[in-house]
Amino acid sequence: MDIIFGRNKKEQREPVRATVTGKIPSWLQGILLRNGPGMHTVGETRYNHWFDGLALLHSFTIRDGEVYYRSKYLRSDTYNSNVEANRIVVSEFGTMAYPDPCKNIFSKAFSYLSHTIPDFTDNCLINIMRCGEDFYATTETNYIRKINPQTLETLEKVDYRKYVAVNLATSHPHYDAAGNVLNIGTSIVDKGKTKYVIFKIPATVPGAGKKGQKPLKHTEVFCSITARSLLSPSYYHSFGITENYIIFLEQPFRMDILKMATAYIRGVSWASCLAFHGEDKTYIHIIDQRTRKPMLTKFYMDPMVIFHHVNAYEEDGCLLFDVIAYGDSSLYQLFYLANLNQNFKDNSRLTSVPTLKRFAVPLHVDKNAEVGSNLIKLPSTTARALKEKDDQVYCQPELLLEGLELPRINYAHNGKWYRYVFAAEVQWSPIPTKIIKYDVLTKSSLKWGEEHCWPAEPLFVPTPGARDEDDGIILSAIVSTDPQKLPFLLVLDARTFTELARASVDVEMHLDLHGLFIPDADWGTGTHPSREEQDGASDRHVAPQT
């Protein structure tokens, strides 16, 4: 597995032209921009966890049936400090670093104090966020890095704390029809409280063309939820949204702030301070966007770990939300690089298979309903919400499908009724082997797979003017465990899941995490390589793959 996980990837700083087999739809013009870990060793030092690796951005620029590939490491402060020292000197979540092991006891004590409430890394390796006309590489700390989507150059460093009091924030924001950004972060022991803060960044602001007028400066707190535990807030990776509500799951996968405060001096990673409490509950917080206040009813479900919300919508007085759920935290443990070795198959058994689950929450609880009665009367789902004493409601899911992760949808249906989930198929191993299209209405699925191929998150791009939800194409960057097989961009017909084209590139491509597609309609052709760049692009054409 070293070819996929442990080996540092060489960046492709200048665009290289791919060899296209099949035919890319003529309307598909734009940039597929992706992010993920690409460097796992610096000098003689090595990261402990795959999610700690230094961020490597890469892009596929699609123009007139041709594809150009390039990749660059994010020149974060973390990257620059590590490369300058020729070793890991900035801590990541799974790897605690010590800048100078030769420091005396007084210097070590000072370093300990500075790590009590740590200044986290700006190694933004998880996703790409759009904010107005700007694009940012993101992670789950308080830092994001502005990037140029055309050249992949790293621009300014942004600290969320200048605009909203959060120490952590998700890499999965939501966007409304106007392009406004809605996200959530954790404020740790601020003014005696630990809170989950939902904040909004406007897409545009008055005088946006003037110097210094950036949307981030107009960030506002939309709502906040007090954590159930001051010193053990929940970990979360995403959240849900509908037209009128926000869904936040406070799960029993929690960070121990006191342990984090002493992790540096104890010589352990921050990840070791994260634990799953299977005896606890997962609490469902529903926030009304119109009042900006949480619902008073206490909804809860069984203990579980959820990284990805799929979608949510409202139906006949109920709120339905779909998530990929695990029964424990084994997924995170499996991605320690010590497990991703030649004994990978023996080490990679998940103790809980990722499962697509649908939950239903009544938006108005009948106080006269009997204890133990099911408050969900929808014919469209078997999900249940059982009334309990003390105004509590226990939510039980409908199990839709096992064995999928990295879900995406047609984002035009985000927060609304929808039918299709596009995802990577996984089973008892966390590694994707196929791409799946799942129909939540008929419970049927279509799949694409090829021997030795590992697909990235499948991203849906709608056909211009499309009326049907699945009228469009699927894009996925494919890497291979076979050294003789080149990586490629896969283009599928989203309706039939047949392959339309692939664009093979003779480069070292990494397995990425998340990203987005920027259509020309949003930018004009300025995002493409210039004619000069195209003329100078490497012509490492390859023979068509069979």
Tab-separated table of N, CA and C in Angstrom, residues 31-35 57 74 124 127-138 144-158 160 175 181 214-216 515-524 527:
chain	number	residue	atom	x	y	z
A	31	ILE	N	-12.758	23.694	-14.320
A	31	ILE	CA	-11.653	23.137	-13.539
A	31	ILE	C	-12.198	22.256	-12.425
A	32	LEU	N	-11.718	21.020	-12.376
A	32	LEU	CA	-11.948	20.159	-11.225
A	32	LEU	C	-10.774	20.371	-10.280
A	33	LEU	N	-11.053	20.880	-9.088
A	33	LEU	CA	-10.017	21.258	-8.126
A	33	LEU	C	-10.141	20.359	-6.908
A	34	ARG	N	-9.056	19.672	-6.543
A	34	ARG	CA	-9.100	18.670	-5.486
A	34	ARG	C	-7.975	18.891	-4.465
A	35	ASN	N	-8.160	18.284	-3.290
A	35	ASN	CA	-7.214	18.486	-2.200
A	35	ASN	C	-7.052	17.183	-1.437
A	57	LEU	N	-2.468	20.084	-3.621
A	57	LEU	CA	-3.579	20.484	-4.482
A	57	LEU	C	-3.352	19.923	-5.882
A	74	LEU	N	0.573	22.853	-1.156
A	74	LEU	CA	0.145	24.083	-0.510
A	74	LEU	C	1.326	24.631	0.284
A	124	CYS	N	-3.809	22.876	5.282
A	124	CYS	CA	-5.225	22.768	4.879
A	124	CYS	C	-5.381	21.717	3.788
A	127	ASN	N	-10.325	20.041	1.990
A	127	ASN	CA	-11.331	20.415	1.007
A	127	ASN	C	-10.977	21.763	0.394
A	128	ILE	N	-11.840	22.204	-0.519
A	128	ILE	CA	-11.759	23.530	-1.131
A	128	ILE	C	-13.081	24.241	-0.864
A	129	MET	N	-13.004	25.471	-0.364
A	129	MET	CA	-14.205	26.254	-0.079
A	129	MET	C	-14.234	27.479	-0.976
A	130	ARG	N	-15.423	27.763	-1.495
A	130	ARG	CA	-15.597	28.989	-2.271
A	130	ARG	C	-16.236	30.055	-1.392
A	131	CYS	N	-15.693	31.241	-1.435
A	131	CYS	CA	-16.216	32.356	-0.650
A	131	CYS	C	-16.255	33.581	-1.555
A	132	GLY	N	-17.439	33.899	-2.089
A	132	GLY	CA	-17.531	34.964	-3.082
A	132	GLY	C	-16.783	34.547	-4.335
A	133	GLU	N	-15.825	35.356	-4.737
A	133	GLU	CA	-14.995	35.034	-5.903
A	133	GLU	C	-13.671	34.399	-5.504
A	134	ASP	N	-13.500	34.128	-4.214
A	134	ASP	CA	-12.239	33.580	-3.722
A	134	ASP	C	-12.378	32.103	-3.400
A	135	PHE	N	-11.235	31.412	-3.428
A	135	PHE	CA	-11.201	29.989	-3.119
A	135	PHE	C	-10.165	29.730	-2.033
A	136	TYR	N	-10.506	28.821	-1.113
A	136	TYR	CA	-9.653	28.549	0.031
A	136	TYR	C	-9.463	27.049	0.209
A	137	ALA	N	-8.230	26.642	0.485
A	137	ALA	CA	-7.974	25.287	0.956
A	137	ALA	C	-8.325	25.267	2.435
A	138	THR	N	-9.008	24.197	2.869
A	138	THR	CA	-9.509	24.164	4.231
A	138	THR	C	-9.088	22.888	4.955
A	144	ILE	N	-7.538	28.805	7.278
A	144	ILE	CA	-7.767	28.455	5.879
A	144	ILE	C	-6.739	29.205	5.052
A	145	ARG	N	-6.449	28.712	3.845
A	145	ARG	CA	-5.456	29.358	2.976
A	145	ARG	C	-6.084	29.679	1.628
A	146	LYS	N	-6.032	30.947	1.272
A	146	LYS	CA	-6.520	31.354	-0.035
A	146	LYS	C	-5.589	30.812	-1.107
A	147	ILE	N	-6.176	30.359	-2.213
A	147	ILE	CA	-5.384	29.814	-3.312
A	147	ILE	C	-5.861	30.397	-4.636
A	148	ASN	N	-5.009	30.305	-5.631
A	148	ASN	CA	-5.370	30.655	-6.997
A	148	ASN	C	-5.789	29.366	-7.703
A	149	PRO	N	-7.066	29.214	-8.075
A	149	PRO	CA	-7.515	27.945	-8.648
A	149	PRO	C	-6.933	27.657	-10.031
A	150	GLN	N	-6.427	28.689	-10.675
A	150	GLN	CA	-5.847	28.497	-12.004
A	150	GLN	C	-4.417	27.983	-11.911
A	151	THR	N	-3.601	28.608	-11.057
A	151	THR	CA	-2.184	28.252	-10.970
A	151	THR	C	-1.862	27.360	-9.777
A	152	LEU	N	-2.805	27.227	-8.843
A	152	LEU	CA	-2.634	26.504	-7.581
A	152	LEU	C	-1.628	27.169	-6.653
A	153	GLU	N	-1.344	28.428	-6.897
A	153	GLU	CA	-0.444	29.159	-6.003
A	153	GLU	C	-1.121	29.401	-4.659
A	154	THR	N	-0.324	29.350	-3.595
A	154	THR	CA	-0.811	29.623	-2.254
A	154	THR	C	-0.750	31.121	-1.983
A	155	LEU	N	-1.859	31.664	-1.488
A	155	LEU	CA	-1.940	33.094	-1.211
A	155	LEU	C	-2.025	33.305	0.297
A	156	GLU	N	-2.822	34.278	0.754
A	156	GLU	CA	-2.743	34.639	2.159
A	156	GLU	C	-3.350	33.606	3.098
A	157	LYS	N	-2.858	33.658	4.308
A	157	LYS	CA	-3.357	32.826	5.405
A	157	LYS	C	-4.458	33.580	6.134
A	158	VAL	N	-5.566	32.895	6.388
A	158	VAL	CA	-6.706	33.520	7.060
A	158	VAL	C	-6.977	32.787	8.367
A	160	TYR	N	-9.765	32.288	11.116
A	160	TYR	CA	-11.182	32.502	11.417
A	160	TYR	C	-11.376	33.331	12.689
A	175	TYR	N	-23.713	26.092	1.077
A	175	TYR	CA	-23.893	27.310	0.292
A	175	TYR	C	-25.372	27.472	-0.037
A	181	VAL	N	-22.006	31.478	2.532
A	181	VAL	CA	-21.412	30.296	3.156
A	181	VAL	C	-21.946	30.151	4.575
A	214	LYS	N	-13.597	42.508	2.087
A	214	LYS	CA	-13.667	41.070	1.846
A	214	LYS	C	-14.867	40.488	2.585
A	215	PRO	N	-15.542	39.484	1.981
A	215	PRO	CA	-16.693	38.878	2.648
A	215	PRO	C	-16.388	38.374	4.057
A	216	LEU	N	-15.180	37.820	4.270
A	216	LEU	CA	-14.847	37.272	5.578
A	216	LEU	C	-14.942	38.325	6.681
A	515	GLY	N	-13.175	18.143	-2.955
A	515	GLY	CA	-12.922	19.253	-3.857
A	515	GLY	C	-14.200	19.737	-4.508
A	516	LEU	N	-14.043	20.524	-5.561
A	516	LEU	CA	-15.197	21.094	-6.259
A	516	LEU	C	-14.877	21.314	-7.724
A	517	PHE	N	-15.923	21.572	-8.488
A	517	PHE	CA	-15.779	21.873	-9.911
A	517	PHE	C	-16.175	23.320	-10.142
A	518	ILE	N	-15.337	24.053	-10.879
A	518	ILE	CA	-15.592	25.460	-11.197
A	518	ILE	C	-15.917	25.547	-12.685
A	519	PRO	N	-17.175	25.670	-13.038
A	519	PRO	CA	-17.520	25.750	-14.463
A	519	PRO	C	-17.132	27.081	-15.062
A	520	ASP	N	-16.886	27.092	-16.372
A	520	ASP	CA	-16.549	28.333	-17.063
A	520	ASP	C	-17.638	29.385	-16.905
A	521	ALA	N	-18.865	28.954	-16.767
A	521	ALA	CA	-19.964	29.909	-16.632
A	521	ALA	C	-19.789	30.782	-15.404
A	522	ASP	N	-19.050	30.274	-14.400
A	522	ASP	CA	-18.808	31.045	-13.183
A	522	ASP	C	-17.658	32.024	-13.336
A	523	TRP	N	-16.693	31.655	-14.202
A	523	TRP	CA	-15.453	32.419	-14.251
A	523	TRP	C	-15.156	33.028	-15.607
A	524	GLY	N	-15.751	32.481	-16.656
A	524	GLY	CA	-15.238	32.816	-17.975
A	524	GLY	C	-14.041	31.928	-18.243
A	527	THR	N	-9.997	30.940	-16.252
A	527	THR	CA	-9.454	29.937	-15.341
A	527	THR	C	-8.646	28.878	-16.069
